[in-house]
C-alpha cells in the first residue's frame, strides 16, 4: 500500500462511483425525516471561483452530515441562466447567448462534479429552458387575473444610440457602458408585480424567521420601511389645489418654511406650465434625471434647487412657503414632496443657507435657547416644543400624537402609514429573458396569452447586435400574432421578465423538476420537501432575492401550489474570500501565477504587496480552483475553506494554510495505512474491559472528539473547531506507542479511534475517507451511507483535570484533581504545592482567584 497520498486518482475514482451508483439520487420517503439543503444557484459565467467553492463546500458538509444522521437529504443544483451577462458576452463575441450559456453550464458542471459535491444531478434545472419558464408564464397569467400584475408608465435608463433600456449597473458616470453615450431617463410602459399586496405579511413574517441572521432581517425590515405618520395638506397660496406631504415628524410642522418637490415630479411641470420658468424647470429636471438616485440622497451630495415662482401655505401657521424643485428629494418616495424644516433637518438647513430662506426653531434643547440666525447646523435631538402654538412646552416626541389628532380635527391632515417598498417592476427591454405572456391588440387592448398556447418560447433565430433595442421587436414571426379575443392582428409583448423572477421559485421546482403537468409543481412532492431547511448564500442577496422569494412563495401558497408561508427556515450568509494584492510598478496588478519569489515574471521588478481585499478579477488577487485541484486535490481545497475561518466570517486566503490542510490529509492517510496490516481481523473496541493509562486516555479523547464534532457541526456549523478537534485526535493517536500484534484489546481501541476519525472527516474530505473506509475492510459499503459515530458520555467524561497555579499571574505549578473537586479544596492544594510554596513564603496572600476547571491565581505582596 502506497504511504504517499495521491489525491487525483482517488478523487476521480470515487466521483465515478457516486455517479455510476446514483449515490446522491433522492426520492420522497415518508418513513424518513427529510432535510432540504440548498445553496443559492450560480449564474453560469463559465468558471467557478473560490467563493463558489467555499459556499458549496459549506453546503456539502451539512448535506453529507445530515445524510449520515439518517435524514433523507435533498441537495440539488441548477443554473440561473437568463440575464445580461450572457447578452453582453454574445454582443462582444458575436455568438448567441444560448450557445455561450450552455457551454458555460457544461464547463461549470464538470468543475462542480470534480469538487465531489453531493448533488442529485437528476434534479438539475436551467432557467433559460422553456420547460422551466413556461410555468412562471402560467403563474404570470394567474397573477394577472388576480390583479397581482399590472402595467403602468415608469422611468427607465435609456441609451439613445443603442436604443435600449439599461440596468443601473450598465450606467457608468451617467454614460452607457457600451457606447459611451449620455444616458437619459425615458418614460415607458412597464409591467409590475404587486408585491405591496403582501407587504404587512412580509414585514410581520420577519419576526418568525428565527433561523435567519438578525442583520438580514433588519435589512429586510428597513427595505420594507414601514413608517407611521401623517399626510398633511398644504393649500396653494394663489389658487386652487394643495400639495400633499407625508411626514413622520409632524412635531416640526410649525417650523416648516418652504416646500421641496422632486425635480422629475409631474407636479413641477404643472406648477410652471405657461410661466417664464417653464423651460428652465424642464432643463433642470433633465439635468437631475442624469444624477444617480442613491447619490442624490446622500448627505455630502450638492443640494441643487430651482424656485418655481409660486407658494403654498403652512396649514398651521399660515406662512407663505416658497416652492422649490430640487435634486435631493425623490419622486418615488412618499408623495415626492417634502416640507422643509431647516432648523431640524441638516439637508434642509444647508438648502436654506444656500438660498437664504427663513429658519424658525420649534424644538429647543432642555435648558438652552437656540437662535436661528447663529445656528451652524440643524438641531436634530429631542427637546421641548417652542413657537408651536398650543403645543409649546411639550416634549416633542410626546407631542406627535397630539399634533396628529389636531390635524385630523382641523381637517388639515390624516394619520397614515407609509412604506418604502414599491411594487416590483419586472419588465426588461432585453432579449435574454423569459417572454412576458401578453398580447397587445388595437381593438381589445392588452390581453393574456391563452394557457393552452404556453410556453411563449423565446426565439433563438434573432438578429443580435445589441443596438436598436430588443431584437424581439424586429422578429416578425415572434412579434406578430393573432388576438385570442377578437381574432384580429395583434403583437406580442416584446419585454422579457426580470431574472429575479426565475430565482424566486427555483427551489420549489427542484422538488419536482421533471413534472410536466399543469401547474408545473407537484403538490405532494413540494409538500414533502418544502420549506428549505437550510439556505446558504451571500449577504448581497439579503434584500431583493430573499424578499422576492418570500413574496413568490406566499403568492404560490395562495394559488394552492405550496403549503408553506416561508421558503427558507434557516439562512446562513457566508463571508467573502479575501487575498492580498500584488502589484508591479510597470505591469500593475498581477495574478498569483505572475509572481515568482516576490518578483514580476514579466519584468523581474520587485512586486508591492498590497492590503487584503475581496478576491476579484479587477484586482487579480484570485486563485483558480482548477489549479488547486490539480496541485492538491479537491479534498484539500474543501478542508482549507472550512478550516481557515467560521463560515459567516470573511476567509483570508493563505498559501501556507492550503499546504497545512494538505499535510494533515497526508498525515491521516499515512497513519491509517501504517496500521492496516495490524488491524486485519480486529474489531473496534466497544467496552466491557477495563482500560488503563494511554489506552484509556486515547479512548476518552476519541469519545470527546465525537461529542465535540457532533455539537460543532450539527448544532453550530463551527467547521473550523470541529476540524481542529479531529486534528488533535490524530496527533494523540500518533503519540500512542504502537501496540504489539498480540495485544488485541489495544488494537481494538486503535481501530475504534481510526474508524471514528474516518467517519467524522467523511463530510469534510469525502474522497479520502471513502478510500480509507474501503481499505479498512468495509467492502461494498459506501461511506456516504454510513451512520455517524456515537459517543458514550461516561467514557467521554474526564477522570481528572489539571489546574494551573499562578502566583501574581505567572505559572508556578500544576495540580491534578477530580472533575467534581470543591473550590476550597483546590485552593488549599494550590497553596500547599511544593513548587508554589517557595514563591509565597514570607509574603502576604492578598487573595486567591479561581477560574473553574482552569487555574488558581494567588495574589501576594511583600
Tab-separated table of C-alpha atoms in Angstrom, residues 37-240:
chain	number	residue	atom	x	y	z
A	37	UNK	CA	-30.152	21.771	1.943
A	38	UNK	CA	-29.735	24.445	-0.714
A	39	UNK	CA	-27.041	26.848	-1.821
A	40	UNK	CA	-28.036	29.814	-3.982
A	41	UNK	CA	-27.666	28.600	-7.542
A	42	UNK	CA	-24.971	30.242	-9.674
A	43	UNK	CA	-25.049	32.305	-12.814
A	44	UNK	CA	-23.239	30.244	-15.487
A	45	UNK	CA	-20.397	32.679	-16.027
A	46	UNK	CA	-18.101	29.946	-17.323
A	47	UNK	CA	-15.903	29.208	-14.367
A	48	UNK	CA	-16.392	28.622	-10.669
A	49	UNK	CA	-14.316	30.752	-8.323
A	50	UNK	CA	-13.122	30.230	-4.781
A	51	UNK	CA	-16.236	31.980	-3.452
A	52	UNK	CA	-18.308	29.260	-5.134
A	53	UNK	CA	-16.034	26.560	-3.719
A	54	UNK	CA	-16.417	27.900	-0.201
A	55	UNK	CA	-20.190	28.339	-0.445
A	56	UNK	CA	-20.822	24.919	-1.940
A	57	UNK	CA	-18.361	23.168	0.378
A	58	UNK	CA	-20.197	24.548	3.404
A	59	UNK	CA	-23.459	23.246	1.983
A	60	UNK	CA	-21.991	19.904	1.014
A	61	UNK	CA	-20.637	19.249	4.502
A	62	UNK	CA	-24.044	19.936	6.019
A	63	UNK	CA	-25.808	17.777	3.415
A	64	UNK	CA	-23.429	14.843	3.909
A	65	UNK	CA	-23.539	15.232	7.703
A	66	UNK	CA	-27.358	15.184	7.743
A	67	UNK	CA	-27.347	12.157	5.451
A	68	UNK	CA	-25.090	10.335	7.925
A	69	UNK	CA	-27.512	11.363	10.698
A	70	UNK	CA	-30.216	9.420	8.884
A	71	UNK	CA	-32.049	12.210	7.093
A	72	UNK	CA	-33.467	11.914	3.588
A	73	UNK	CA	-31.426	14.771	2.125
A	74	UNK	CA	-32.368	16.829	-0.919
A	75	UNK	CA	-29.289	18.658	-2.220
A	76	UNK	CA	-29.892	19.968	-5.767
A	77	UNK	CA	-28.031	22.204	-8.193
A	78	UNK	CA	-29.069	24.252	-11.213
A	79	UNK	CA	-28.386	27.419	-13.190
A	80	UNK	CA	-29.719	30.963	-13.051
A	81	UNK	CA	-29.131	31.146	-16.763
A	82	UNK	CA	-31.024	34.148	-18.135
A	83	UNK	CA	-29.607	37.651	-17.800
A	84	UNK	CA	-27.490	40.493	-19.092
A	85	UNK	CA	-24.016	38.947	-18.831
A	86	UNK	CA	-24.870	36.351	-21.468
A	87	UNK	CA	-26.359	39.030	-23.667
A	88	UNK	CA	-23.315	41.258	-23.269
A	89	UNK	CA	-20.968	38.341	-23.951
A	90	UNK	CA	-22.944	37.495	-27.069
A	91	UNK	CA	-22.556	41.068	-28.330
A	92	UNK	CA	-18.812	41.057	-27.673
A	93	UNK	CA	-18.145	37.602	-29.148
A	94	UNK	CA	-20.676	37.554	-31.959
A	95	UNK	CA	-22.336	34.358	-30.716
A	96	UNK	CA	-25.809	33.552	-29.461
A	97	UNK	CA	-26.446	33.859	-25.692
A	98	UNK	CA	-27.775	30.298	-25.553
A	99	UNK	CA	-24.532	28.911	-27.005
A	100	UNK	CA	-22.409	30.908	-24.545
A	101	UNK	CA	-24.678	29.924	-21.642
A	102	UNK	CA	-24.823	26.202	-22.365
A	103	UNK	CA	-21.081	25.945	-22.952
A	104	UNK	CA	-20.531	27.616	-19.597
A	105	UNK	CA	-23.002	25.309	-17.881
A	106	UNK	CA	-21.221	22.248	-19.240
A	107	UNK	CA	-17.854	23.510	-18.020
A	108	UNK	CA	-19.070	24.564	-14.583
A	109	UNK	CA	-20.976	21.301	-14.097
A	110	UNK	CA	-17.745	19.434	-14.749
A	111	UNK	CA	-15.918	21.631	-12.223
A	112	UNK	CA	-18.554	21.101	-9.535
A	113	UNK	CA	-18.501	17.343	-10.053
A	114	UNK	CA	-14.713	17.432	-9.733
A	115	UNK	CA	-15.118	19.008	-6.296
A	116	UNK	CA	-17.109	15.977	-5.170
A	117	UNK	CA	-20.259	17.832	-4.180
A	118	UNK	CA	-23.127	15.505	-3.304
A	119	UNK	CA	-25.723	16.911	-5.707
A	120	UNK	CA	-28.648	14.984	-7.109
A	121	UNK	CA	-27.883	15.913	-10.715
A	122	UNK	CA	-31.137	14.338	-11.878
A	123	UNK	CA	-32.863	17.417	-10.440
A	124	UNK	CA	-30.739	19.936	-12.353
A	125	UNK	CA	-32.698	22.879	-13.783
A	126	UNK	CA	-31.706	25.687	-16.118
A	127	UNK	CA	-33.968	28.718	-16.027
A	128	UNK	CA	-33.448	29.653	-19.692
A	129	UNK	CA	-35.168	26.490	-20.897
A	130	UNK	CA	-38.877	26.590	-21.902
A	131	UNK	CA	-39.504	23.570	-19.674
A	132	UNK	CA	-38.771	25.887	-16.759
A	133	UNK	CA	-40.058	29.324	-17.677
A	134	UNK	CA	-43.349	28.055	-19.180
A	135	UNK	CA	-44.609	27.643	-15.616
A	136	UNK	CA	-43.674	31.128	-14.489
A	137	UNK	CA	-45.526	32.368	-17.569
A	138	UNK	CA	-48.537	30.436	-16.257
A	139	UNK	CA	-48.095	31.983	-12.808
A	140	UNK	CA	-47.918	35.399	-14.524
A	141	UNK	CA	-51.313	34.809	-16.154
A	142	UNK	CA	-52.863	33.757	-12.859
A	143	UNK	CA	-51.386	36.810	-11.146
A	144	UNK	CA	-52.791	38.993	-13.921
A	145	UNK	CA	-56.272	37.525	-13.350
A	146	UNK	CA	-55.997	38.242	-9.614
A	147	UNK	CA	-54.761	41.804	-10.079
A	148	UNK	CA	-51.264	40.971	-8.848
A	149	UNK	CA	-49.785	42.030	-12.219
A	150	UNK	CA	-50.411	45.399	-13.823
A	151	UNK	CA	-48.889	47.758	-16.340
A	152	UNK	CA	-48.084	51.435	-15.840
A	153	UNK	CA	-45.692	54.043	-17.133
A	154	UNK	CA	-42.374	54.268	-15.320
A	155	UNK	CA	-38.992	55.860	-15.845
A	156	UNK	CA	-36.044	53.841	-17.158
A	157	UNK	CA	-32.417	54.465	-18.130
A	158	UNK	CA	-32.323	54.879	-21.913
A	159	UNK	CA	-29.384	54.950	-24.305
A	160	UNK	CA	-30.442	56.927	-27.381
A	161	UNK	CA	-27.676	55.459	-29.573
A	162	UNK	CA	-28.170	51.792	-28.689
A	163	UNK	CA	-31.921	52.422	-28.475
A	164	UNK	CA	-32.249	50.224	-25.449
A	165	UNK	CA	-33.030	50.281	-21.758
A	166	UNK	CA	-30.045	49.957	-19.439
A	167	UNK	CA	-29.948	48.458	-15.983
A	168	UNK	CA	-28.468	50.694	-13.273
A	169	UNK	CA	-25.216	48.747	-13.338
A	170	UNK	CA	-24.846	49.464	-17.070
A	171	UNK	CA	-24.792	53.200	-16.444
A	172	UNK	CA	-21.285	54.390	-15.628
A	173	UNK	CA	-20.937	58.043	-14.586
A	174	UNK	CA	-24.121	58.850	-16.473
A	175	UNK	CA	-22.880	57.188	-19.677
A	176	UNK	CA	-23.816	53.969	-21.489
A	177	UNK	CA	-21.379	51.186	-20.562
A	178	UNK	CA	-21.166	50.096	-24.200
A	179	UNK	CA	-21.080	53.160	-26.456
A	180	UNK	CA	-20.338	55.987	-24.017
A	181	UNK	CA	-23.444	57.976	-24.960
A	182	UNK	CA	-25.107	60.124	-22.336
A	183	UNK	CA	-27.924	58.165	-20.716
A	184	UNK	CA	-31.317	59.823	-20.430
A	185	UNK	CA	-34.407	58.998	-18.429
A	186	UNK	CA	-37.319	57.771	-20.504
A	187	UNK	CA	-40.906	57.008	-19.592
A	188	UNK	CA	-42.060	53.598	-20.841
A	189	UNK	CA	-44.893	51.207	-20.122
A	190	UNK	CA	-43.649	48.666	-17.608
A	191	UNK	CA	-45.076	45.528	-16.007
A	192	UNK	CA	-45.197	45.323	-12.218
A	193	UNK	CA	-45.825	42.605	-9.630
A	194	UNK	CA	-47.990	43.906	-6.812
A	195	UNK	CA	-45.642	42.821	-4.030
A	196	UNK	CA	-47.171	45.524	-1.834
A	197	UNK	CA	-50.288	43.343	-1.524
A	198	UNK	CA	-48.202	41.177	0.794
A	199	UNK	CA	-46.311	43.986	2.480
A	200	UNK	CA	-47.646	43.522	6.006
A	201	UNK	CA	-47.222	39.743	5.850
A	202	UNK	CA	-43.661	40.145	4.596
A	203	UNK	CA	-42.874	42.541	7.427
A	204	UNK	CA	-44.561	40.533	10.189
A	205	UNK	CA	-43.002	37.323	8.877
A	206	UNK	CA	-39.556	38.675	9.744
A	207	UNK	CA	-40.415	38.179	13.419
A	208	UNK	CA	-40.940	34.444	12.844
A	209	UNK	CA	-37.744	33.818	10.889
A	210	UNK	CA	-35.766	32.896	13.985
A	211	UNK	CA	-33.238	30.906	11.947
A	212	UNK	CA	-32.153	33.960	9.923
A	213	UNK	CA	-29.299	36.309	10.835
A	214	UNK	CA	-30.636	39.413	12.562
A	215	UNK	CA	-28.570	41.538	10.180
A	216	UNK	CA	-30.544	40.221	7.197
A	217	UNK	CA	-33.892	40.657	8.938
A	218	UNK	CA	-33.003	44.237	9.803
A	219	UNK	CA	-32.106	44.914	6.171
A	220	UNK	CA	-35.443	43.493	5.029
A	221	UNK	CA	-37.409	45.464	7.611
A	222	UNK	CA	-35.631	48.658	6.582
A	223	UNK	CA	-36.189	47.940	2.888
A	224	UNK	CA	-39.925	47.475	3.513
A	225	UNK	CA	-39.697	50.648	5.594
A	226	UNK	CA	-42.987	50.895	7.460
A	227	UNK	CA	-43.453	54.387	8.877
A	228	UNK	CA	-46.315	55.801	10.943
A	229	UNK	CA	-47.067	59.443	10.306
A	230	UNK	CA	-49.458	61.951	8.814
A	231	UNK	CA	-50.440	63.090	5.365
A	232	UNK	CA	-50.670	66.867	5.577
A	233	UNK	CA	-52.315	69.177	3.027
A	234	UNK	CA	-50.523	72.438	2.163
A	235	UNK	CA	-53.003	74.722	0.261
A	236	UNK	CA	-51.679	76.672	-2.705
A	237	UNK	CA	-51.303	80.353	-1.805
A	238	UNK	CA	-52.533	81.916	-5.044
A	239	UNK	CA	-55.008	79.470	-6.485
A	240	UNK	CA	-56.883	76.209	-6.076
